[in-house]
Amino acid sequence: MSPRRNRPKGPNGAPSSGRSAEDDHADRYGGWQSSESWQGEQWSVRHVAGASAVGKTYRCPGCDQVIPSGVPHVVAWPEHSGVDERRHWHKACWNAKDRRTTRVQRSRNAPRF
């Protein structure tokens, strides 16, 4: 005897995933996208899974440190400016962005990017 299926069927008789086409678009990049308000602006925020960031490194604007390849992180940009202004943040840095100072102090030996 096979186990009972509790999943609703879709319109064609196939099991429904319960997600929209927009969710599938976000999953293609390994995360989900939302909108947040920060500094009086609306920001598009995409959470990126580590598997989709393999082979790429980014510099976090919150702490000015490198986000290594394969590490889950957040991509954020102001909605009015578009994706050309995207910045990759550590998740902790994005969550602490309101508690940070306005200028990150680098050491003398830190590279300027």
PDB file of N, CA and C in Angstrom:
ATOM      1  N   MET A   1       0.840  -1.168   0.000  1.00  0.00           N
ATOM      2  CA  MET A   1       0.000   0.000   0.000  1.00  0.00           C
ATOM      3  C   MET A   1       0.891   1.239   0.000  1.00  0.00           C
ATOM      4  N   SER A   2       0.577   2.208  -0.862  1.00  0.00           N
ATOM      5  CA  SER A   2       1.384   3.429  -0.943  1.00  0.00           C
ATOM      6  C   SER A   2       0.875   4.464   0.051  1.00  0.00           C
ATOM      7  N   PRO A   3       1.749   5.371   0.491  1.00  0.00           N
ATOM      8  CA  PRO A   3       1.338   6.398   1.462  1.00  0.00           C
ATOM      9  C   PRO A   3       0.331   7.367   0.842  1.00  0.00           C
ATOM     10  N   ARG A   4      -0.473   7.956   1.670  1.00  0.00           N
ATOM     11  CA  ARG A   4      -1.481   8.909   1.243  1.00  0.00           C
ATOM     12  C   ARG A   4      -0.825  10.229   0.845  1.00  0.00           C
ATOM     13  N   ARG A   5      -1.304  10.829  -0.204  1.00  0.00           N
ATOM     14  CA  ARG A   5      -0.760  12.116  -0.667  1.00  0.00           C
ATOM     15  C   ARG A   5      -1.678  13.228  -0.206  1.00  0.00           C
ATOM     16  N   ASN A   6      -1.110  14.187   0.512  1.00  0.00           N
ATOM     17  CA  ASN A   6      -1.886  15.304   1.014  1.00  0.00           C
ATOM     18  C   ASN A   6      -1.674  16.581   0.211  1.00  0.00           C
ATOM     19  N   ARG A   7      -0.937  16.500  -0.870  1.00  0.00           N
ATOM     20  CA  ARG A   7      -0.672  17.685  -1.666  1.00  0.00           C
ATOM     21  C   ARG A   7      -1.816  17.932  -2.644  1.00  0.00           C
ATOM     22  N   PRO A   8      -2.251  19.199  -2.770  1.00  0.00           N
ATOM     23  CA  PRO A   8      -3.321  19.487  -3.730  1.00  0.00           C
ATOM     24  C   PRO A   8      -2.824  19.338  -5.158  1.00  0.00           C
ATOM     25  N   LYS A   9      -3.705  18.931  -6.015  1.00  0.00           N
ATOM     26  CA  LYS A   9      -3.382  18.787  -7.430  1.00  0.00           C
ATOM     27  C   LYS A   9      -3.513  20.121  -8.135  1.00  0.00           C
ATOM     28  N   GLY A  10      -2.652  20.367  -9.106  1.00  0.00           N
ATOM     29  CA  GLY A  10      -2.716  21.595  -9.892  1.00  0.00           C
ATOM     30  C   GLY A  10      -3.803  21.499 -10.947  1.00  0.00           C
ATOM     31  N   PRO A  11      -3.909  22.499 -11.825  1.00  0.00           N
ATOM     32  CA  PRO A  11      -4.978  22.521 -12.823  1.00  0.00           C
ATOM     33  C   PRO A  11      -4.876  21.398 -13.850  1.00  0.00           C
ATOM     34  N   ASN A  12      -3.689  20.914 -14.147  1.00  0.00           N
ATOM     35  CA  ASN A  12      -3.518  19.836 -15.122  1.00  0.00           C
ATOM     36  C   ASN A  12      -3.429  18.470 -14.475  1.00  0.00           C
ATOM     37  N   GLY A  13      -3.771  18.379 -13.205  1.00  0.00           N
ATOM     38  CA  GLY A  13      -3.688  17.110 -12.498  1.00  0.00           C
ATOM     39  C   GLY A  13      -2.333  16.846 -11.891  1.00  0.00           C
ATOM     40  N   ALA A  14      -1.381  17.728 -12.149  1.00  0.00           N
ATOM     41  CA  ALA A  14      -0.037  17.577 -11.589  1.00  0.00           C
ATOM     42  C   ALA A  14      -0.001  18.210 -10.206  1.00  0.00           C
ATOM     43  N   PRO A  15       0.859  17.709  -9.322  1.00  0.00           N
ATOM     44  CA  PRO A  15       0.966  18.328  -7.997  1.00  0.00           C
ATOM     45  C   PRO A  15       1.399  19.778  -8.114  1.00  0.00           C
ATOM     46  N   SER A  16       0.778  20.633  -7.330  1.00  0.00           N
ATOM     47  CA  SER A  16       1.110  22.056  -7.323  1.00  0.00           C
ATOM     48  C   SER A  16       2.207  22.315  -6.307  1.00  0.00           C
ATOM     49  N   SER A  17       3.173  23.177  -6.669  1.00  0.00           N
ATOM     50  CA  SER A  17       4.250  23.505  -5.732  1.00  0.00           C
ATOM     51  C   SER A  17       3.816  24.578  -4.752  1.00  0.00           C
ATOM     52  N   GLY A  18       2.715  25.296  -5.058  1.00  0.00           N
ATOM     53  CA  GLY A  18       2.237  26.353  -4.174  1.00  0.00           C
ATOM     54  C   GLY A  18       3.013  27.645  -4.304  1.00  0.00           C
ATOM     55  N   ARG A  19       3.868  27.753  -5.340  1.00  0.00           N
ATOM     56  CA  ARG A  19       4.667  28.960  -5.524  1.00  0.00           C
ATOM     57  C   ARG A  19       4.312  29.608  -6.846  1.00  0.00           C
ATOM     58  N   SER A  20       4.526  30.893  -6.933  1.00  0.00           N
ATOM     59  CA  SER A  20       4.213  31.634  -8.140  1.00  0.00           C
ATOM     60  C   SER A  20       5.423  31.662  -9.078  1.00  0.00           C
ATOM     61  N   ALA A  21       5.208  32.211 -10.263  1.00  0.00           N
ATOM     62  CA  ALA A  21       6.309  32.343 -11.226  1.00  0.00           C
ATOM     63  C   ALA A  21       7.380  33.278 -10.697  1.00  0.00           C
ATOM     64  N   GLU A  22       6.990  34.295  -9.910  1.00  0.00           N
ATOM     65  CA  GLU A  22       7.969  35.217  -9.322  1.00  0.00           C
ATOM     66  C   GLU A  22       8.891  34.491  -8.359  1.00  0.00           C
ATOM     67  N   ASP A  23       8.344  33.554  -7.574  1.00  0.00           N
ATOM     68  CA  ASP A  23       9.171  32.778  -6.658  1.00  0.00           C
ATOM     69  C   ASP A  23      10.151  31.908  -7.423  1.00  0.00           C
ATOM     70  N   ASP A  24       9.704  31.335  -8.566  1.00  0.00           N
ATOM     71  CA  ASP A  24      10.600  30.511  -9.368  1.00  0.00           C
ATOM     72  C   ASP A  24      11.747  31.347  -9.917  1.00  0.00           C
ATOM     73  N   HIS A  25      11.466  32.588 -10.314  1.00  0.00           N
ATOM     74  CA  HIS A  25      12.514  33.484 -10.823  1.00  0.00           C
ATOM     75  C   HIS A  25      13.553  33.738  -9.733  1.00  0.00           C
ATOM     76  N   ALA A  26      13.110  33.955  -8.508  1.00  0.00           N
ATOM     77  CA  ALA A  26      14.043  34.200  -7.412  1.00  0.00           C
ATOM     78  C   ALA A  26      14.838  32.937  -7.094  1.00  0.00           C
ATOM     79  N   ASP A  27      14.192  31.769  -7.185  1.00  0.00           N
ATOM     80  CA  ASP A  27      14.888  30.518  -6.898  1.00  0.00           C
ATOM     81  C   ASP A  27      15.998  30.247  -7.897  1.00  0.00           C
ATOM     82  N   ARG A  28      15.856  30.764  -9.088  1.00  0.00           N
ATOM     83  CA  ARG A  28      16.875  30.561 -10.107  1.00  0.00           C
ATOM     84  C   ARG A  28      18.210  31.109  -9.626  1.00  0.00           C
ATOM     85  N   TYR A  29      18.180  32.145  -8.792  1.00  0.00           N
ATOM     86  CA  TYR A  29      19.393  32.759  -8.281  1.00  0.00           C
ATOM     87  C   TYR A  29      19.728  32.279  -6.873  1.00  0.00           C
ATOM     88  N   GLY A  30      19.022  31.282  -6.390  1.00  0.00           N
ATOM     89  CA  GLY A  30      19.372  30.667  -5.125  1.00  0.00           C
ATOM     90  C   GLY A  30      18.801  31.333  -3.894  1.00  0.00           C
ATOM     91  N   GLY A  31      17.800  32.174  -4.008  1.00  0.00           N
ATOM     92  CA  GLY A  31      17.251  32.825  -2.830  1.00  0.00           C
ATOM     93  C   GLY A  31      15.904  33.448  -3.114  1.00  0.00           C
ATOM     94  N   TRP A  32      15.487  34.332  -2.244  1.00  0.00           N
ATOM     95  CA  TRP A  32      14.204  35.008  -2.443  1.00  0.00           C
ATOM     96  C   TRP A  32      14.430  36.501  -2.427  1.00  0.00           C
ATOM     97  N   GLN A  33      13.492  37.223  -3.023  1.00  0.00           N
ATOM     98  CA  GLN A  33      13.627  38.670  -3.123  1.00  0.00           C
ATOM     99  C   GLN A  33      12.479  39.336  -2.376  1.00  0.00           C
ATOM    100  N   SER A  34      12.800  40.445  -1.718  1.00  0.00           N
ATOM    101  CA  SER A  34      11.784  41.207  -0.996  1.00  0.00           C
ATOM    102  C   SER A  34      12.086  42.693  -1.154  1.00  0.00           C
ATOM    103  N   SER A  35      11.240  43.510  -0.565  1.00  0.00           N
ATOM    104  CA  SER A  35      11.422  44.953  -0.602  1.00  0.00           C
ATOM    105  C   SER A  35      11.476  45.459   0.836  1.00  0.00           C
ATOM    106  N   GLU A  36      12.459  46.305   1.129  1.00  0.00           N
ATOM    107  CA  GLU A  36      12.621  46.851   2.477  1.00  0.00           C
ATOM    108  C   GLU A  36      12.800  48.360   2.392  1.00  0.00           C
ATOM    109  N   SER A  37      12.441  49.038   3.466  1.00  0.00           N
ATOM    110  CA  SER A  37      12.627  50.476   3.551  1.00  0.00           C
ATOM    111  C   SER A  37      13.870  50.759   4.396  1.00  0.00           C
ATOM    112  N   TRP A  38      14.757  51.623   3.868  1.00  0.00           N
ATOM    113  CA  TRP A  38      15.974  52.000   4.600  1.00  0.00           C
ATOM    114  C   TRP A  38      16.367  53.403   4.164  1.00  0.00           C
ATOM    115  N   GLN A  39      16.631  54.262   5.111  1.00  0.00           N
ATOM    116  CA  GLN A  39      17.031  55.652   4.875  1.00  0.00           C
ATOM    117  C   GLN A  39      16.038  56.386   3.979  1.00  0.00           C
ATOM    118  N   GLY A  40      14.764  56.114   4.178  1.00  0.00           N
ATOM    119  CA  GLY A  40      13.722  56.794   3.425  1.00  0.00           C
ATOM    120  C   GLY A  40      13.544  56.317   1.998  1.00  0.00           C
ATOM    121  N   GLU A  41      14.183  55.224   1.619  1.00  0.00           N
ATOM    122  CA  GLU A  41      14.075  54.682   0.267  1.00  0.00           C
ATOM    123  C   GLU A  41      13.588  53.245   0.329  1.00  0.00           C
ATOM    124  N   GLN A  42      12.990  52.794  -0.762  1.00  0.00           N
ATOM    125  CA  GLN A  42      12.640  51.381  -0.889  1.00  0.00           C
ATOM    126  C   GLN A  42      13.812  50.663  -1.543  1.00  0.00           C
ATOM    127  N   TRP A  43      14.216  49.549  -0.960  1.00  0.00           N
ATOM    128  CA  TRP A  43      15.334  48.760  -1.461  1.00  0.00           C
ATOM    129  C   TRP A  43      14.844  47.378  -1.865  1.00  0.00           C
ATOM    130  N   SER A  44      15.319  46.895  -2.993  1.00  0.00           N
ATOM    131  CA  SER A  44      15.102  45.508  -3.376  1.00  0.00           C
ATOM    132  C   SER A  44      16.211  44.700  -2.736  1.00  0.00           C
ATOM    133  N   VAL A  45      15.825  43.640  -2.056  1.00  0.00           N
ATOM    134  CA  VAL A  45      16.791  42.821  -1.325  1.00  0.00           C
ATOM    135  C   VAL A  45      16.634  41.381  -1.772  1.00  0.00           C
ATOM    136  N   ARG A  46      17.717  40.794  -2.263  1.00  0.00           N
ATOM    137  CA  ARG A  46      17.700  39.403  -2.698  1.00  0.00           C
ATOM    138  C   ARG A  46      18.666  38.609  -1.831  1.00  0.00           C
ATOM    139  N   HIS A  47      18.186  37.525  -1.263  1.00  0.00           N
ATOM    140  CA  HIS A  47      19.019  36.634  -0.468  1.00  0.00           C
ATOM    141  C   HIS A  47      19.592  35.578  -1.406  1.00  0.00           C
ATOM    142  N   VAL A  48      20.910  35.499  -1.453  1.00  0.00           N
ATOM    143  CA  VAL A  48      21.601  34.619  -2.382  1.00  0.00           C
ATOM    144  C   VAL A  48      22.165  33.429  -1.618  1.00  0.00           C
ATOM    145  N   ALA A  49      21.869  32.224  -2.090  1.00  0.00           N
ATOM    146  CA  ALA A  49      22.409  31.014  -1.482  1.00  0.00           C
ATOM    147  C   ALA A  49      23.882  30.879  -1.846  1.00  0.00           C
ATOM    148  N   GLY A  50      24.629  30.208  -1.025  1.00  0.00           N
ATOM    149  CA  GLY A  50      26.058  30.051  -1.264  1.00  0.00           C
ATOM    150  C   GLY A  50      26.370  29.288  -2.526  1.00  0.00           C
ATOM    151  N   ALA A  51      25.526  28.308  -2.886  1.00  0.00           N
ATOM    152  CA  ALA A  51      25.793  27.483  -4.058  1.00  0.00           C
ATOM    153  C   ALA A  51      25.763  28.295  -5.348  1.00  0.00           C
ATOM    154  N   SER A  52      24.967  29.367  -5.382  1.00  0.00           N
ATOM    155  CA  SER A  52      24.899  30.169  -6.604  1.00  0.00           C
ATOM    156  C   SER A  52      25.981  31.249  -6.640  1.00  0.00           C
ATOM    157  N   ALA A  53      26.781  31.350  -5.591  1.00  0.00           N
ATOM    158  CA  ALA A  53      27.844  32.351  -5.547  1.00  0.00           C
ATOM    159  C   ALA A  53      29.231  31.707  -5.632  1.00  0.00           C
ATOM    160  N   VAL A  54      29.298  30.474  -6.110  1.00  0.00           N
ATOM    161  CA  VAL A  54      30.576  29.779  -6.210  1.00  0.00           C
ATOM    162  C   VAL A  54      31.400  30.396  -7.337  1.00  0.00           C
ATOM    163  N   GLY A  55      32.645  30.657  -7.065  1.00  0.00           N
ATOM    164  CA  GLY A  55      33.550  31.218  -8.062  1.00  0.00           C
ATOM    165  C   GLY A  55      33.548  32.733  -8.121  1.00  0.00           C
ATOM    166  N   LYS A  56      32.781  33.386  -7.254  1.00  0.00           N
ATOM    167  CA  LYS A  56      32.692  34.843  -7.268  1.00  0.00           C
ATOM    168  C   LYS A  56      33.016  35.388  -5.888  1.00  0.00           C
ATOM    169  N   THR A  57      33.715  36.489  -5.836  1.00  0.00           N
ATOM    170  CA  THR A  57      33.964  37.179  -4.567  1.00  0.00           C
ATOM    171  C   THR A  57      33.462  38.602  -4.693  1.00  0.00           C
ATOM    172  N   TYR A  58      32.998  39.158  -3.586  1.00  0.00           N
ATOM    173  CA  TYR A  58      32.462  40.510  -3.555  1.00  0.00           C
ATOM    174  C   TYR A  58      33.010  41.220  -2.328  1.00  0.00           C
ATOM    175  N   ARG A  59      32.934  42.544  -2.321  1.00  0.00           N
ATOM    176  CA  ARG A  59      33.341  43.335  -1.169  1.00  0.00           C
ATOM    177  C   ARG A  59      32.099  43.910  -0.537  1.00  0.00           C
ATOM    178  N   CYS A  60      31.898  43.619   0.760  1.00  0.00           N
ATOM    179  CA  CYS A  60      30.733  44.071   1.510  1.00  0.00           C
ATOM    180  C   CYS A  60      30.883  45.562   1.834  1.00  0.00           C
ATOM    181  N   PRO A  61      29.901  46.399   1.493  1.00  0.00           N
ATOM    182  CA  PRO A  61      30.008  47.820   1.822  1.00  0.00           C
ATOM    183  C   PRO A  61      29.795  48.107   3.309  1.00  0.00           C
ATOM    184  N   GLY A  62      29.246  47.141   4.043  1.00  0.00           N
ATOM    185  CA  GLY A  62      29.012  47.352   5.471  1.00  0.00           C
ATOM    186  C   GLY A  62      30.276  47.255   6.302  1.00  0.00           C
ATOM    187  N   CYS A  63      31.121  46.277   5.990  1.00  0.00           N
ATOM    188  CA  CYS A  63      32.339  46.071   6.783  1.00  0.00           C
ATOM    189  C   CYS A  63      33.610  46.218   5.963  1.00  0.00           C
ATOM    190  N   ASP A  64      33.471  46.411   4.645  1.00  0.00           N
ATOM    191  CA  ASP A  64      34.591  46.555   3.730  1.00  0.00           C
ATOM    192  C   ASP A  64      35.486  45.314   3.701  1.00  0.00           C
ATOM    193  N   GLN A  65      34.909  44.158   3.970  1.00  0.00           N
ATOM    194  CA  GLN A  65      35.644  42.896   3.912  1.00  0.00           C
ATOM    195  C   GLN A  65      35.155  42.090   2.709  1.00  0.00           C
ATOM    196  N   VAL A  66      35.950  41.144   2.267  1.00  0.00           N
ATOM    197  CA  VAL A  66      35.601  40.302   1.127  1.00  0.00           C
ATOM    198  C   VAL A  66      34.576  39.261   1.549  1.00  0.00           C
ATOM    199  N   ILE A  67      33.581  39.054   0.693  1.00  0.00           N
ATOM    200  CA  ILE A  67      32.639  37.944   0.858  1.00  0.00           C
ATOM    201  C   ILE A  67      33.203  36.812   0.014  1.00  0.00           C
ATOM    202  N   PRO A  68      33.702  35.751   0.641  1.00  0.00           N
ATOM    203  CA  PRO A  68      34.349  34.681  -0.121  1.00  0.00           C
ATOM    204  C   PRO A  68      33.383  33.944  -1.044  1.00  0.00           C
ATOM    205  N   SER A  69      33.934  33.243  -1.987  1.00  0.00           N
ATOM    206  CA  SER A  69      33.159  32.445  -2.920  1.00  0.00           C
ATOM    207  C   SER A  69      32.350  31.378  -2.174  1.00  0.00           C
ATOM    208  N   GLY A  70      31.104  31.208  -2.556  1.00  0.00           N
ATOM    209  CA  GLY A  70      30.267  30.162  -1.991  1.00  0.00           C
ATOM    210  C   GLY A  70      29.604  30.494  -0.671  1.00  0.00           C
ATOM    211  N   VAL A  71      29.704  31.736  -0.189  1.00  0.00           N
ATOM    212  CA  VAL A  71      29.120  32.127   1.092  1.00  0.00           C
ATOM    213  C   VAL A  71      27.753  32.773   0.835  1.00  0.00           C
ATOM    214  N   PRO A  72      26.703  32.326   1.536  1.00  0.00           N
ATOM    215  CA  PRO A  72      25.396  32.986   1.384  1.00  0.00           C
ATOM    216  C   PRO A  72      25.488  34.448   1.805  1.00  0.00           C
ATOM    217  N   HIS A  73      24.806  35.320   1.067  1.00  0.00           N
ATOM    218  CA  HIS A  73      24.857  36.757   1.364  1.00  0.00           C
ATOM    219  C   HIS A  73      23.599  37.439   0.839  1.00  0.00           C
ATOM    220  N   VAL A  74      23.561  38.755   0.931  1.00  0.00           N
ATOM    221  CA  VAL A  74      22.414  39.550   0.517  1.00  0.00           C
ATOM    222  C   VAL A  74      22.856  40.513  -0.575  1.00  0.00           C
ATOM    223  N   VAL A  75      22.030  40.660  -1.605  1.00  0.00           N
ATOM    224  CA  VAL A  75      22.265  41.659  -2.648  1.00  0.00           C
ATOM    225  C   VAL A  75      21.157  42.689  -2.514  1.00  0.00           C
ATOM    226  N   ALA A  76      21.521  43.966  -2.391  1.00  0.00           N
ATOM    227  CA  ALA A  76      20.531  45.024  -2.197  1.00  0.00           C
ATOM    228  C   ALA A  76      20.824  46.195  -3.119  1.00  0.00           C
ATOM    229  N   TRP A  77      19.752  46.849  -3.579  1.00  0.00           N
ATOM    230  CA  TRP A  77      19.882  48.036  -4.408  1.00  0.00           C
ATOM    231  C   TRP A  77      18.635  48.891  -4.251  1.00  0.00           C
ATOM    232  N   PRO A  78      18.786  50.221  -4.373  1.00  0.00           N
ATOM    233  CA  PRO A  78      17.612  51.100  -4.296  1.00  0.00           C
ATOM    234  C   PRO A  78      16.690  50.835  -5.491  1.00  0.00           C
ATOM    235  N   GLU A  79      15.385  50.747  -5.228  1.00  0.00           N
ATOM    236  CA  GLU A  79      14.448  50.410  -6.300  1.00  0.00           C
ATOM    237  C   GLU A  79      14.407  51.484  -7.385  1.00  0.00           C
ATOM    238  N   HIS A  80      14.631  52.741  -7.031  1.00  0.00           N
ATOM    239  CA  HIS A  80      14.549  53.812  -8.030  1.00  0.00           C
ATOM    240  C   HIS A  80      15.727  53.819  -8.986  1.00  0.00           C
ATOM    241  N   SER A  81      16.860  53.218  -8.608  1.00  0.00           N
ATOM    242  CA  SER A  81      18.048  53.298  -9.454  1.00  0.00           C
ATOM    243  C   SER A  81      18.256  52.057 -10.305  1.00  0.00           C
ATOM    244  N   GLY A  82      17.671  50.952  -9.953  1.00  0.00           N
ATOM    245  CA  GLY A  82      17.815  49.750 -10.759  1.00  0.00           C
ATOM    246  C   GLY A  82      18.989  48.894 -10.328  1.00  0.00           C
ATOM    247  N   VAL A  83      19.209  47.831 -11.095  1.00  0.00           N
ATOM    248  CA  VAL A  83      20.192  46.822 -10.706  1.00  0.00           C
ATOM    249  C   VAL A  83      21.642  47.267 -10.911  1.00  0.00           C
ATOM    250  N   ASP A  84      21.866  48.394 -11.559  1.00  0.00           N
ATOM    251  CA  ASP A  84      23.244  48.877 -11.733  1.00  0.00           C
ATOM    252  C   ASP A  84      23.867  49.284 -10.404  1.00  0.00           C
ATOM    253  N   GLU A  85      23.048  49.561  -9.411  1.00  0.00           N
ATOM    254  CA  GLU A  85      23.525  49.974  -8.093  1.00  0.00           C
ATOM    255  C   GLU A  85      23.539  48.821  -7.084  1.00  0.00           C
ATOM    256  N   ARG A  86      23.521  47.582  -7.563  1.00  0.00           N
ATOM    257  CA  ARG A  86      23.527  46.429  -6.652  1.00  0.00           C
ATOM    258  C   ARG A  86      24.795  46.381  -5.824  1.00  0.00           C
ATOM    259  N   ARG A  87      24.630  46.016  -4.562  1.00  0.00           N
ATOM    260  CA  ARG A  87      25.769  45.823  -3.654  1.00  0.00           C
ATOM    261  C   ARG A  87      25.554  44.525  -2.919  1.00  0.00           C
ATOM    262  N   HIS A  88      26.635  43.784  -2.752  1.00  0.00           N
ATOM    263  CA  HIS A  88      26.594  42.494  -2.067  1.00  0.00           C
ATOM    264  C   HIS A  88      27.028  42.694  -0.620  1.00  0.00           C
ATOM    265  N   TRP A  89      26.174  42.288   0.317  1.00  0.00           N
ATOM    266  CA  TRP A  89      26.403  42.474   1.754  1.00  0.00           C
ATOM    267  C   TRP A  89      26.449  41.118   2.451  1.00  0.00           C
ATOM    268  N   HIS A  90      27.259  41.023   3.519  1.00  0.00           N
ATOM    269  CA  HIS A  90      27.099  39.895   4.447  1.00  0.00           C
ATOM    270  C   HIS A  90      25.707  40.021   5.052  1.00  0.00           C
ATOM    271  N   LYS A  91      25.081  38.904   5.379  1.00  0.00           N
ATOM    272  CA  LYS A  91      23.745  38.969   5.983  1.00  0.00           C
ATOM    273  C   LYS A  91      23.774  39.748   7.297  1.00  0.00           C
ATOM    274  N   ALA A  92      24.785  39.520   8.107  1.00  0.00           N
ATOM    275  CA  ALA A  92      24.882  40.209   9.398  1.00  0.00           C
ATOM    276  C   ALA A  92      25.101  41.708   9.201  1.00  0.00           C
ATOM    277  N   CYS A  93      25.870  42.086   8.197  1.00  0.00           N
ATOM    278  CA  CYS A  93      26.108  43.504   7.937  1.00  0.00           C
ATOM    279  C   CYS A  93      24.838  44.194   7.456  1.00  0.00           C
ATOM    280  N   TRP A  94      24.066  43.523   6.604  1.00  0.00           N
ATOM    281  CA  TRP A  94      22.813  44.107   6.137  1.00  0.00           C
ATOM    282  C   TRP A  94      21.841  44.274   7.309  1.00  0.00           C
ATOM    283  N   ASN A  95      21.785  43.286   8.186  1.00  0.00           N
ATOM    284  CA  ASN A  95      20.881  43.371   9.336  1.00  0.00           C
ATOM    285  C   ASN A  95      21.322  44.442  10.336  1.00  0.00           C
ATOM    286  N   ALA A  96      22.616  44.757  10.379  1.00  0.00           N
ATOM    287  CA  ALA A  96      23.150  45.738  11.331  1.00  0.00           C
ATOM    288  C   ALA A  96      23.416  47.096  10.682  1.00  0.00           C
ATOM    289  N   LYS A  97      22.919  47.318   9.476  1.00  0.00           N
ATOM    290  CA  LYS A  97      23.249  48.544   8.738  1.00  0.00           C
ATOM    291  C   LYS A  97      22.826  49.816   9.466  1.00  0.00           C
ATOM    292  N   ASP A  98      21.769  49.756  10.276  1.00  0.00           N
ATOM    293  CA  ASP A  98      21.327  50.937  11.016  1.00  0.00           C
ATOM    294  C   ASP A  98      22.184  51.231  12.238  1.00  0.00           C
ATOM    295  N   ARG A  99      22.921  50.236  12.700  1.00  0.00           N
ATOM    296  CA  ARG A  99      23.753  50.412  13.899  1.00  0.00           C
ATOM    297  C   ARG A  99      25.199  50.755  13.568  1.00  0.00           C
ATOM    298  N   ARG A 100      25.540  50.793  12.297  1.00  0.00           N
ATOM    299  CA  ARG A 100      26.921  51.064  11.894  1.00  0.00           C
ATOM    300  C   ARG A 100      27.173  52.561  11.788  1.00  0.00           C
ATOM    301  N   THR A 101      28.432  52.949  11.879  1.00  0.00           N
ATOM    302  CA  THR A 101      28.792  54.346  11.692  1.00  0.00           C
ATOM    303  C   THR A 101      28.749  54.681  10.208  1.00  0.00           C
ATOM    304  N   THR A 102      28.791  55.943   9.898  1.00  0.00           N
ATOM    305  CA  THR A 102      28.686  56.352   8.501  1.00  0.00           C
ATOM    306  C   THR A 102      29.964  56.081   7.713  1.00  0.00           C
ATOM    307  N   ARG A 103      31.087  56.030   8.352  1.00  0.00           N
ATOM    308  CA  ARG A 103      32.354  55.824   7.648  1.00  0.00           C
ATOM    309  C   ARG A 103      33.095  54.653   8.264  1.00  0.00           C
ATOM    310  N   VAL A 104      33.454  53.674   7.452  1.00  0.00           N
ATOM    311  CA  VAL A 104      34.234  52.535   7.920  1.00  0.00           C
ATOM    312  C   VAL A 104      35.693  52.950   7.976  1.00  0.00           C
ATOM    313  N   GLN A 105      36.339  52.724   9.110  1.00  0.00           N
ATOM    314  CA  GLN A 105      37.746  53.063   9.266  1.00  0.00           C
ATOM    315  C   GLN A 105      38.601  51.865   8.879  1.00  0.00           C
ATOM    316  N   ARG A 106      39.443  52.044   7.871  1.00  0.00           N
ATOM    317  CA  ARG A 106      40.331  50.973   7.440  1.00  0.00           C
ATOM    318  C   ARG A 106      41.687  51.135   8.114  1.00  0.00           C
ATOM    319  N   SER A 107      42.389  50.036   8.199  1.00  0.00           N
ATOM    320  CA  SER A 107      43.760  50.128   8.679  1.00  0.00           C
ATOM    321  C   SER A 107      44.625  50.714   7.570  1.00  0.00           C
ATOM    322  N   ARG A 108      45.831  51.088   7.899  1.00  0.00           N
ATOM    323  CA  ARG A 108      46.738  51.668   6.902  1.00  0.00           C
ATOM    324  C   ARG A 108      47.083  50.705   5.780  1.00  0.00           C
ATOM    325  N   ASN A 109      47.164  49.430   6.123  1.00  0.00           N
ATOM    326  CA  ASN A 109      47.602  48.442   5.151  1.00  0.00           C
ATOM    327  C   ASN A 109      46.449  47.837   4.334  1.00  0.00           C
ATOM    328  N   ALA A 110      45.231  48.239   4.627  1.00  0.00           N
ATOM    329  CA  ALA A 110      44.081  47.675   3.915  1.00  0.00           C
ATOM    330  C   ALA A 110      44.058  48.194   2.469  1.00  0.00           C
ATOM    331  N   PRO A 111      43.755  47.296   1.527  1.00  0.00           N
ATOM    332  CA  PRO A 111      43.684  47.757   0.130  1.00  0.00           C
ATOM    333  C   PRO A 111      42.460  48.633  -0.094  1.00  0.00           C
ATOM    334  N   ARG A 112      42.557  49.578  -1.000  1.00  0.00           N
ATOM    335  CA  ARG A 112      41.433  50.451  -1.379  1.00  0.00           C
ATOM    336  C   ARG A 112      40.806  49.894  -2.642  1.00  0.00           C
ATOM    337  N   PHE A 113      39.513  49.663  -2.591  1.00  0.00           N
ATOM    338  CA  PHE A 113      38.816  49.127  -3.764  1.00  0.00           C
ATOM    339  C   PHE A 113      37.822  50.107  -4.279  1.00  0.00           C
TER     340      PHE A 113
END
